[in-house]
Coordinates of C-alpha atoms in Angstrom, one line a residue:
Chain A
M1123 CA 41.9 16.5 -9.8
A1124 CA 41.1 13.0 -11.1
A1125 CA 37.4 13.7 -10.9
A1126 CA 37.8 16.9 -12.9
A1127 CA 39.9 15.1 -15.4
T1128 CA 37.1 12.5 -16.0
V1129 CA 34.5 15.3 -16.4
K1130 CA 36.5 17.2 -18.9
P1131 CA 36.1 16.3 -22.6
T1132 CA 38.9 14.2 -24.0
K1133 CA 39.5 16.6 -26.8
E1134 CA 40.1 19.5 -24.3
R1135 CA 42.5 17.3 -22.3
L1136 CA 44.4 16.3 -25.4
L1137 CA 44.8 19.8 -26.6
N1138 CA 46.0 20.9 -23.1
V1139 CA 48.6 18.2 -22.9
L1140 CA 49.7 19.0 -26.4
D1141 CA 50.1 22.6 -25.4
D1142 CA 52.1 21.5 -22.4
L1143 CA 54.3 19.3 -24.6
E1144 CA 55.0 22.2 -26.9
V1145 CA 55.9 24.6 -24.1
L1146 CA 58.1 22.0 -22.3
S1147 CA 59.9 21.0 -25.4
R1148 CA 60.6 24.6 -26.4
E1149 CA 61.8 25.4 -22.9
L1150 CA 64.0 22.3 -22.9
I1151 CA 65.5 23.2 -26.3
E1152 CA 66.0 26.8 -25.3
M1153 CA 67.6 25.8 -22.0
L1154 CA 69.9 23.4 -23.7
A1155 CA 70.8 25.9 -26.4
L1156 CA 71.5 28.5 -23.7
S1157 CA 73.6 26.2 -21.6
R1158 CA 75.6 25.2 -24.7
S1159 CA 76.2 28.8 -25.7
Q1160 CA 77.2 29.8 -22.2
K1161 CA 79.0 26.6 -21.4
L1162 CA 77.3 26.5 -18.1
P1163 CA 75.8 23.2 -17.2
Q1164 CA 72.4 23.4 -15.3
P1165 CA 71.9 19.8 -14.4
G1166 CA 68.9 20.1 -12.0
E1167 CA 66.5 22.3 -14.0
D1168 CA 66.8 20.6 -17.4
T1169 CA 66.3 17.2 -15.8
Q1170 CA 63.2 18.4 -14.1
I1171 CA 61.8 19.7 -17.4
L1172 CA 62.8 16.5 -19.2
E1173 CA 60.9 14.4 -16.6
L1174 CA 57.9 16.7 -17.0
L1175 CA 58.2 16.3 -20.7
V1176 CA 58.3 12.5 -20.5
Q1177 CA 55.4 12.4 -18.1
R1178 CA 53.3 14.6 -20.4
D1179 CA 54.3 12.6 -23.4
R1180 CA 53.1 9.4 -21.7
E1181 CA 49.9 11.1 -20.7
F1182 CA 49.4 12.3 -24.3
Q1183 CA 49.8 8.7 -25.6
D1184 CA 47.4 7.4 -23.0
L1185 CA 44.9 10.0 -23.9
M1186 CA 45.3 9.2 -27.6
E1187 CA 44.5 5.6 -26.8
V1188 CA 41.4 6.7 -24.9
A1189 CA 40.5 8.9 -27.8
Q1190 CA 40.8 5.9 -30.2
R1191 CA 38.6 3.8 -28.0
Q1192 CA 36.1 6.6 -27.8
G1193 CA 36.1 6.8 -31.6
K1194 CA 35.1 3.1 -31.7
V1195 CA 32.4 3.7 -29.1
H1196 CA 31.3 6.7 -31.2
Q1197 CA 30.9 4.4 -34.2
E1198 CA 28.8 2.0 -32.1
M1199 CA 26.7 4.9 -30.9
Q1200 CA 26.1 6.0 -34.5
Q1201 CA 24.9 2.5 -35.4
L1202 CA 22.6 2.5 -32.4
E1203 CA 21.3 5.9 -33.4
K1204 CA 20.5 4.6 -36.8
E1205 CA 18.8 1.6 -35.2
V1206 CA 16.8 3.9 -33.0
E1207 CA 15.7 6.0 -36.0
K1208 CA 14.6 2.8 -37.8
R1209 CA 12.7 1.7 -34.8
D1210 CA 11.1 5.1 -34.5
S1211 CA 9.9 5.0 -38.1
D1212 CA 8.5 1.5 -37.5
I1213 CA 6.7 2.6 -34.5
Q1214 CA 5.3 5.6 -36.3
Q1215 CA 4.1 3.4 -39.1
L1216 CA 2.5 1.1 -36.6
Q1217 CA 0.9 4.0 -34.9
K1218 CA -0.5 5.2 -38.2
Q1219 CA -2.0 1.8 -38.8
L1220 CA -3.4 1.6 -35.3
K1221 CA -5.0 5.0 -35.9
E1222 CA -6.7 3.8 -39.0
A1223 CA -7.9 0.7 -37.3
E1224 CA -9.2 2.8 -34.4
H1225 CA -11.1 5.0 -36.9
I1226 CA -12.6 1.9 -38.6
L1227 CA -13.6 0.3 -35.3
A1228 CA -15.1 3.5 -34.0
T1229 CA -17.3 3.7 -37.2
A1230 CA -18.3 0.1 -36.7
V1231 CA -19.1 0.6 -33.0
Y1232 CA -21.2 3.6 -33.9
Q1233 CA -23.1 1.7 -36.5
A1234 CA -23.6 -1.3 -34.2
K1235 CA -24.9 1.0 -31.5
E1236 CA -27.4 2.5 -33.9
K1237 CA -28.5 -1.0 -34.9
L1238 CA -28.9 -2.0 -31.2
K1239 CA -31.0 1.1 -30.7
S1240 CA -33.3 0.2 -33.6
I1241 CA -33.5 -3.4 -32.3
E1242 CA -34.4 -2.1 -28.9
R1243 CA -37.1 0.2 -30.4
A1244 CA -38.5 -2.7 -32.4
R1245 CA -38.5 -4.9 -29.3
K1246 CA -40.4 -2.3 -27.3
G1247 CA -43.0 -2.0 -29.9
S1248 CA -43.2 -5.6 -30.8
I1249 CA -46.4 -7.2 -32.0
S1250 CA -47.0 -10.8 -32.6
S1251 CA -48.0 -12.1 -36.0
E1252 CA -51.1 -13.7 -34.5
E1253 CA -52.3 -10.3 -33.3
L1254 CA -51.6 -8.9 -36.8
I1255 CA -53.6 -11.6 -38.4
K1256 CA -56.4 -11.1 -35.9
Y1257 CA -56.6 -7.4 -36.8
A1258 CA -56.5 -8.3 -40.5
H1259 CA -59.5 -10.6 -40.0
R1260 CA -61.3 -8.0 -38.0
I1261 CA -60.8 -5.4 -40.7
S1262 CA -61.9 -7.8 -43.4
A1263 CA -64.9 -9.0 -41.4
S1264 CA -66.3 -5.5 -41.0
N1265 CA -66.0 -4.9 -44.8
A1266 CA -63.7 -2.0 -44.1
V1267 CA -61.4 -2.8 -47.0
C1268 CA -63.6 -4.6 -49.5
A1269 CA -67.2 -4.7 -50.2
P1270 CA -69.0 -8.1 -49.8
L1271 CA -69.3 -10.0 -53.0
N1272 CA -73.0 -9.7 -53.1
W1273 CA -73.1 -6.0 -52.1
L1274 CA -75.6 -3.8 -53.8
P1275 CA -76.4 -0.1 -53.3
G1276 CA -78.3 0.3 -50.1
D1277 CA -76.6 -2.5 -48.4
P1278 CA -75.5 -1.2 -45.0
R1279 CA -72.3 -3.2 -45.1
R1280 CA -69.8 -0.8 -46.4
P1281 CA -66.4 -1.3 -47.8
Y1282 CA -65.0 1.5 -45.6
P1283 CA -65.2 2.3 -41.9
T1284 CA -68.7 2.8 -40.6
D1285 CA -69.7 5.7 -38.4
L1286 CA -69.2 3.6 -35.4
E1287 CA -65.7 2.6 -36.4
M1288 CA -64.8 6.1 -37.3
R1289 CA -66.0 7.3 -33.9
S1290 CA -63.8 4.7 -32.1
G1291 CA -60.8 5.7 -34.2
V1292 CA -58.4 8.6 -34.0
L1293 CA -60.7 10.9 -35.8
G1294 CA -63.4 10.1 -33.2
H1295 CA -61.1 11.4 -30.5
M1296 CA -60.5 14.5 -32.5
A1297 CA -64.2 15.4 -32.7
N1298 CA -63.7 18.4 -30.5
L1299 CA -61.5 20.1 -33.1
P1300 CA -63.1 22.7 -35.3
T1301 CA -64.9 21.0 -38.1
N1302 CA -65.0 23.8 -40.7
G1303 CA -66.0 22.4 -44.1
V1304 CA -67.1 19.1 -42.7
N1305 CA -69.2 17.5 -45.4
G1306 CA -68.7 13.8 -44.8
H1307 CA -66.8 13.4 -48.0
L1308 CA -63.5 11.8 -48.5
P1309 CA -61.3 13.4 -51.2
G1310 CA -62.5 12.3 -54.5
D1311 CA -59.0 11.4 -55.8
A1312 CA -58.3 9.2 -52.8
L1313 CA -61.6 7.4 -53.2
A1314 CA -61.2 7.0 -56.9
A1315 CA -57.8 5.5 -56.4
G1316 CA -59.4 3.1 -53.9
R1317 CA -57.1 4.5 -51.2
L1318 CA -57.9 5.9 -47.8
P1319 CA -55.8 8.7 -46.4
D1320 CA -53.5 7.6 -43.7
V1321 CA -55.5 9.3 -41.0
L1322 CA -58.4 6.9 -41.7
T1323 CA -56.4 3.8 -41.1
P1324 CA -57.2 2.0 -37.9
H1325 CA -55.1 2.7 -34.9
Y1326 CA -53.1 -0.3 -34.0
P1327 CA -51.1 -1.0 -30.9
W1328 CA -47.9 -1.0 -32.8
Q1329 CA -48.5 2.6 -34.0
S1330 CA -47.6 5.3 -31.6
S1331 CA -50.3 7.7 -30.8
E1332 CA -48.0 10.6 -31.5
L1333 CA -47.3 9.3 -35.0
S1334 CA -51.0 8.7 -35.7
A1335 CA -52.0 12.2 -34.6
G1336 CA -49.2 13.8 -36.4
M1337 CA -50.0 12.2 -39.7
L1338 CA -53.0 14.4 -40.3
P1339 CA -52.0 17.2 -42.6
P1340 CA -53.1 20.6 -41.4
H1341 CA -55.2 21.4 -44.5
H1342 CA -57.0 18.1 -44.3
A1343 CA -57.8 18.4 -40.6
G1344 CA -61.3 19.7 -41.3
D1345 CA -61.9 17.7 -44.4
F1346 CA -61.4 14.4 -42.7
G1347 CA -63.1 15.2 -39.5
L1348 CA -65.8 12.9 -38.1
E1349 CA -68.9 13.3 -40.2
P1350 CA -71.8 14.3 -38.0
P1351 CA -74.7 11.9 -37.6
G1352 CA -77.4 12.7 -40.0
H1353 CA -75.1 13.9 -42.7
N1354 CA -76.1 14.4 -46.3
K1355 CA -77.6 11.2 -47.6
E1356 CA -76.9 12.1 -51.2
N1357 CA -73.2 12.5 -50.5
E1358 CA -73.2 9.2 -48.7
D1359 CA -74.7 7.5 -51.7
D1360 CA -72.0 9.0 -53.9
V1361 CA -69.4 7.7 -51.6
E1362 CA -71.0 4.3 -51.5
A1363 CA -71.1 4.1 -55.3
M1364 CA -67.5 5.1 -55.6
S1365 CA -66.4 2.6 -52.9
T1366 CA -67.9 -0.4 -54.6
D1367 CA -65.3 -0.1 -57.3
S1368 CA -63.8 -3.5 -57.7
S1369 CA -60.5 -2.0 -58.3
S1370 CA -60.3 -0.6 -54.8
S1371 CA -57.4 -2.0 -52.9
S1372 CA -56.9 -2.6 -49.2
S1373 CA -53.2 -2.6 -49.4
D1374 CA -52.7 0.9 -48.0
S1375 CA -55.2 0.4 -45.2
D1376 CA -53.6 -2.8 -43.9
Chain B
M1417 CA 45.0 -9.8 -30.1
A1418 CA 48.6 -10.6 -30.5
V1419 CA 48.5 -8.8 -33.8
S1420 CA 46.7 -5.7 -32.6
Q1421 CA 49.0 -5.1 -29.6
P1422 CA 52.1 -4.3 -31.7
K1423 CA 50.0 -2.1 -33.9
Q1424 CA 48.8 -0.2 -30.9
D1425 CA 52.4 0.2 -29.7
K1426 CA 53.3 1.5 -33.1
E1427 CA 50.4 4.0 -33.0
G1428 CA 51.5 5.0 -29.5
E1429 CA 55.1 5.6 -30.7
E1430 CA 53.8 7.6 -33.7
C1431 CA 52.0 9.9 -31.2
S1432 CA 55.0 10.5 -29.1
L1433 CA 57.0 13.7 -29.6
L1434 CA 60.0 12.4 -27.6
P1435 CA 61.9 10.9 -30.6
L1436 CA 61.8 14.3 -32.4
V1437 CA 63.0 16.1 -29.2
H1438 CA 65.8 13.5 -28.9
D1439 CA 66.8 14.1 -32.5
I1440 CA 67.0 17.9 -31.9
I1441 CA 69.1 17.4 -28.8
K1442 CA 71.4 15.1 -30.7
C1443 CA 71.8 17.7 -33.5
M1444 CA 72.4 20.4 -30.9
D1445 CA 75.1 18.2 -29.3
K1446 CA 76.7 17.7 -32.6
E1447 CA 76.1 21.3 -33.5
S1448 CA 74.7 20.1 -36.7
P1449 CA 73.0 22.5 -39.1
D1450 CA 70.1 20.1 -39.4
V1451 CA 68.8 21.3 -36.0
H1452 CA 66.5 23.9 -37.7
Q1453 CA 65.1 21.1 -39.9
E1454 CA 64.4 19.0 -36.9
L1455 CA 62.8 21.9 -35.1
G1456 CA 60.5 22.3 -38.2
K1457 CA 59.6 18.7 -38.0
L1458 CA 58.7 19.0 -34.3
K1459 CA 56.4 22.0 -35.1
A1460 CA 54.8 20.2 -38.0
K1461 CA 54.3 17.2 -35.8
I1462 CA 52.6 19.3 -33.1
Q1463 CA 50.4 21.0 -35.8
E1464 CA 49.5 17.6 -37.3
A1465 CA 48.6 16.3 -33.9
R1466 CA 46.3 19.3 -33.3
E1467 CA 44.5 18.7 -36.6
Q1468 CA 44.2 15.0 -35.9
I1469 CA 42.7 15.7 -32.5
S1470 CA 40.2 18.2 -34.0
A1471 CA 39.2 15.6 -36.6
M1472 CA 38.8 12.7 -34.2
P1473 CA 35.2 11.7 -33.7
G1474 CA 33.5 11.0 -30.3
I1475 CA 36.0 12.9 -28.1
E1476 CA 33.7 15.9 -27.4
S1477 CA 32.7 14.2 -24.2
S1478 CA 34.5 12.4 -21.5
P1479 CA 34.7 8.6 -21.5
V1480 CA 32.3 8.5 -18.5
E1481 CA 29.7 10.7 -20.3
Q1482 CA 30.1 8.7 -23.5
Q1483 CA 29.5 5.5 -21.7
Q1484 CA 26.3 7.0 -20.2
Q1485 CA 25.1 8.1 -23.6
L1486 CA 25.9 4.6 -25.0
A1487 CA 23.9 3.0 -22.2
T1488 CA 21.0 5.4 -22.9
L1489 CA 21.0 4.5 -26.6
R1490 CA 21.2 0.8 -25.8
E1491 CA 18.3 1.2 -23.4
Q1492 CA 16.3 3.1 -26.1
V1493 CA 16.9 0.4 -28.7
R1494 CA 15.9 -2.3 -26.2
T1495 CA 12.7 -0.5 -25.2
K1496 CA 11.7 0.2 -28.7
N1497 CA 12.3 -3.4 -29.7
Q1498 CA 10.2 -4.6 -26.8
L1499 CA 7.4 -2.2 -27.8
L1500 CA 7.4 -3.4 -31.4
Q1501 CA 7.5 -7.0 -30.3
K1502 CA 4.6 -6.4 -28.0
Y1503 CA 2.5 -4.8 -30.7
K1504 CA 3.4 -7.5 -33.2
S1505 CA 2.5 -10.3 -30.8
L1506 CA -0.8 -8.8 -29.8
C1507 CA -2.9 -10.7 -32.4
M1508 CA -5.6 -8.2 -31.9
F1509 CA -7.5 -9.1 -35.0
D1510 CA -7.8 -12.8 -34.3
V1511 CA -11.4 -13.7 -34.1
P1512 CA -12.1 -16.1 -31.2
K1513 CA -13.7 -19.3 -32.3
A1514 CA -17.2 -19.9 -31.2
S1515 CA -17.3 -22.8 -28.7

């Protein structure tokens, strides 16, 4: 009974006790009225009802006190609920900021990884400056980029790669390819500008072989093929004459 | 406390229906015509008590259940406070000084 009373909501208990009070008071008044009209005293029954009424009234007052205490607790709970809502909004705000930070950090990490990859690539294909200077000297010494100061037509020292150098280069390895239209000429515009096509640049260790081979445009594959030994002398002279232009630059073939 | 105790007694007395029942019995003993008026007062008092009970906050649950809900709410506030304090004290963006 006590356990059931503690489980029942206070409101329900209050209303039940109030109903009991109403019924008991009505019964008591009716009984008294009846006893007065009939002039027959019924001492036992009305006393019993009166005791029940007093007991229920005391119970009702106790429950009202409990209800008032519960009202105060309810106020405290409302304050706590407001506090919980405030904390929830703070946590959500913080979560939003953390998400933004995560996004920024993820972007930074991605960029850093990309940079590390490029650093690793550069490290694998590293070349010392001394070696670069050595190659620069070799190119210059063979008159591959600039004619000697005292060069005259007929001088075998040429300001561009010689046959031997061409054979030892990438194009020399491509000699087995079809050589349609091979005439030993370089494109006139390239020579006039003092530039050599990329395919004629020396193959250095820091250049990957795939890259060098892939640099040859398809429509120039035959044009820039290795010129056969004993090629047209007249064409060669033309090329020599054009290559002695003092404006030729070696910047692109470095 | 000494002030609140009489007030509580007064509230308790206000809730009691016995004084009204007593007045009715007295009127009946005296065979006074005011008995109907007193009966009306009792009915009004009971109706007023019903309305008061319906309007009282926080009595939809038993005191035990309410205490459990209160404890849960306190625990929630405590946990959320701890979480916020933890995040605020992380100092996650402090750059360590190079030694």
